[in-house]
Amino acid sequence: MAILILSCESESVFTPKKTLAFKDRVILEIDSMTKRSSKYVGYCEQLKSIYIFNETNYKLYFYDVESAENWKIIPFEKSGPKRVGKIDGIYVLNQDSIFFLNGFGNYVSLLNSRAEHMAKYEIFENNNAGHFIQTRSPSFKYSRSTKTLHIPIISSQKINSKETKSAMNYSLDSHEKELYKAWPSNFRKYGGKGRISYMAHNYEKSICVFSYTIDESIHVYDFKNSITTMHYAGSNKIKKPEYYKGGTGIHEKALHQRTQSWFGNIHYDKYQQIYLRSASIAKRVPKGVNPLSSNLKTVHGDEVYVITILLSENFEKIGEVPHVMLPNSAFSTPNGLYVTDSQYQKENEDIMVFKRFEIKNIPQ
Amino acid sequence: MRVISLQLALILSLFSCKQSQTDIKVQEINEILNSAGLSQNLSDVDILFLVPNAGCDGCITMAESFIVDNIDKHQNFITIFTDTKSHKALKLKIGERVFNHDRVFIDRQNLFYSGSLMSIYPLIAYIEMGQVHTIVEVSPENNTALDNLTSQLK
């Protein structure tokens, strides 16, 4: 039985102890078929490489993170007998263990470097299961030690709000499924943006840290005893979002999303033993202005649209860095934290750029 | 009688507000066409299709497919892609041939993405004598917009 322990405390006076210091950039040269804003980008620790999956030509490109050299391309088949099918996510463990997620079909395919199908895992056998793979979250991972897939999931309206689950462990050996970690109450009342969760695994401590878009606290789930603890990981700049009371109109939805603050991705830097959690700040949208306009100020009247909150190993807030956001592709190496940079030489569409940050102490 | 007059006035004011929203768009697009000296080049054009970069994804994808399917078949419409964040991404989406088509334009200065024209929906502007007289949104609430457009193509 899961027990919930609350250890929340909002911040009154916060003194940052650490920050992110920009060091340099990694610039990858991409071909004419690959977009700088590619959706499926990640880091393969075993290969020490950044990978980019191209949705147009179904090729998977590998770049060495040190040299920025493109050292391998694996062409997958879009159609035909070896077709991969529709892709909603990708996770590369190594060249011969490439996982593709299909959200609609609720399955995961495992392919090798010859683009051959090795296995297909039916995560939910049918669409009546009441749970689905959450494809908007990047938090799909594989644990080599336990041979387990960690998959972010979402519960449909069929599932009573107290029975919802936001993650699943799927054993590749036994095919056993373990659904765990309830969604925050009323998460369905915030519209589409409220139905995204992010996870960061700390395998050494056997915990998974959840960041829900609507909750200033992080939820720490301990696999050993199924206990969840909550820790404040918010900001004075962020107010809890309001319920979405609009209709099905896209304009209304966009307006709600842009005028509320949302927490986002969470990442565990195991080299620095620090958790990083990003958030976007609510914008002020004057009447009659397109909510997607790029010229909007925040509700605070400034241009700090995104922040990243730093948390210690014990989940104490130790930093808040403006203007840095963790995209789905954020990753760490012993050399630092890497996040994509869309602004550097933004006219050049034949490069993909990563900024490298080091975590730095702030003198007290 | 006074109550009826007030109700009538209210209805009329609501109607005129709704009218004026479309009128503002029409006025703004005509101002842009005139000030940029584009009106004189629109003598053979009946329709201007304005497609934003982001917003209603489904509406934009439908508009792009429509353009890809029809740009060679019909001579009386032009397309302007506005607020385009990535030319490369657009080229990959609609294909190089359509991207470079002589009736497809990229609004590099975002002339058509200002004021009331900043829309999350593609806009169809109907033109007569080089001036826009009607603007229609391609939106889920107006799902006949593309069918109506098809009937106007020559």
Short mmCIF file of N, CA and C in Angstrom, two decimals, chain A residues 121 146-148 169-177:
data_model
loop_
_atom_site.label_atom_id
_atom_site.label_comp_id
_atom_site.label_asym_id
_atom_site.label_seq_id
_atom_site.Cartn_x
_atom_site.Cartn_y
_atom_site.Cartn_z
N TYR A 121 6.66 -5.43 -27.44
CA TYR A 121 6.08 -5.56 -26.11
C TYR A 121 4.73 -4.84 -26.08
N THR A 146 17.73 -4.45 -13.77
CA THR A 146 16.49 -5.20 -13.50
C THR A 146 15.79 -5.65 -14.79
N LYS A 147 16.36 -5.30 -15.93
CA LYS A 147 15.74 -5.59 -17.23
C LYS A 147 14.28 -5.12 -17.25
N THR A 148 14.11 -3.88 -16.87
CA THR A 148 12.76 -3.32 -16.75
C THR A 148 12.63 -2.04 -17.56
N ASN A 169 6.21 -0.19 -14.52
CA ASN A 169 7.43 -0.97 -14.74
C ASN A 169 7.03 -2.22 -15.51
N TYR A 170 7.74 -2.48 -16.59
CA TYR A 170 7.42 -3.64 -17.42
C TYR A 170 8.66 -4.52 -17.50
N SER A 171 8.55 -5.72 -16.96
CA SER A 171 9.70 -6.62 -16.95
C SER A 171 9.85 -7.30 -18.32
N LEU A 172 11.03 -7.17 -18.92
CA LEU A 172 11.23 -7.81 -20.23
C LEU A 172 11.36 -9.32 -20.11
N ASP A 173 11.74 -9.79 -18.92
CA ASP A 173 11.86 -11.25 -18.71
C ASP A 173 10.51 -11.89 -18.48
N SER A 174 9.82 -11.40 -17.48
CA SER A 174 8.56 -12.05 -17.10
C SER A 174 7.33 -11.43 -17.76
N HIS A 175 7.50 -10.27 -18.37
CA HIS A 175 6.39 -9.48 -18.95
C HIS A 175 5.40 -9.03 -17.87
N GLU A 176 5.84 -9.08 -16.63
CA GLU A 176 4.97 -8.59 -15.54
C GLU A 176 4.91 -7.07 -15.57
N LYS A 177 3.75 -6.59 -15.17
CA LYS A 177 3.56 -5.13 -15.15
C LYS A 177 3.28 -4.67 -13.74
#
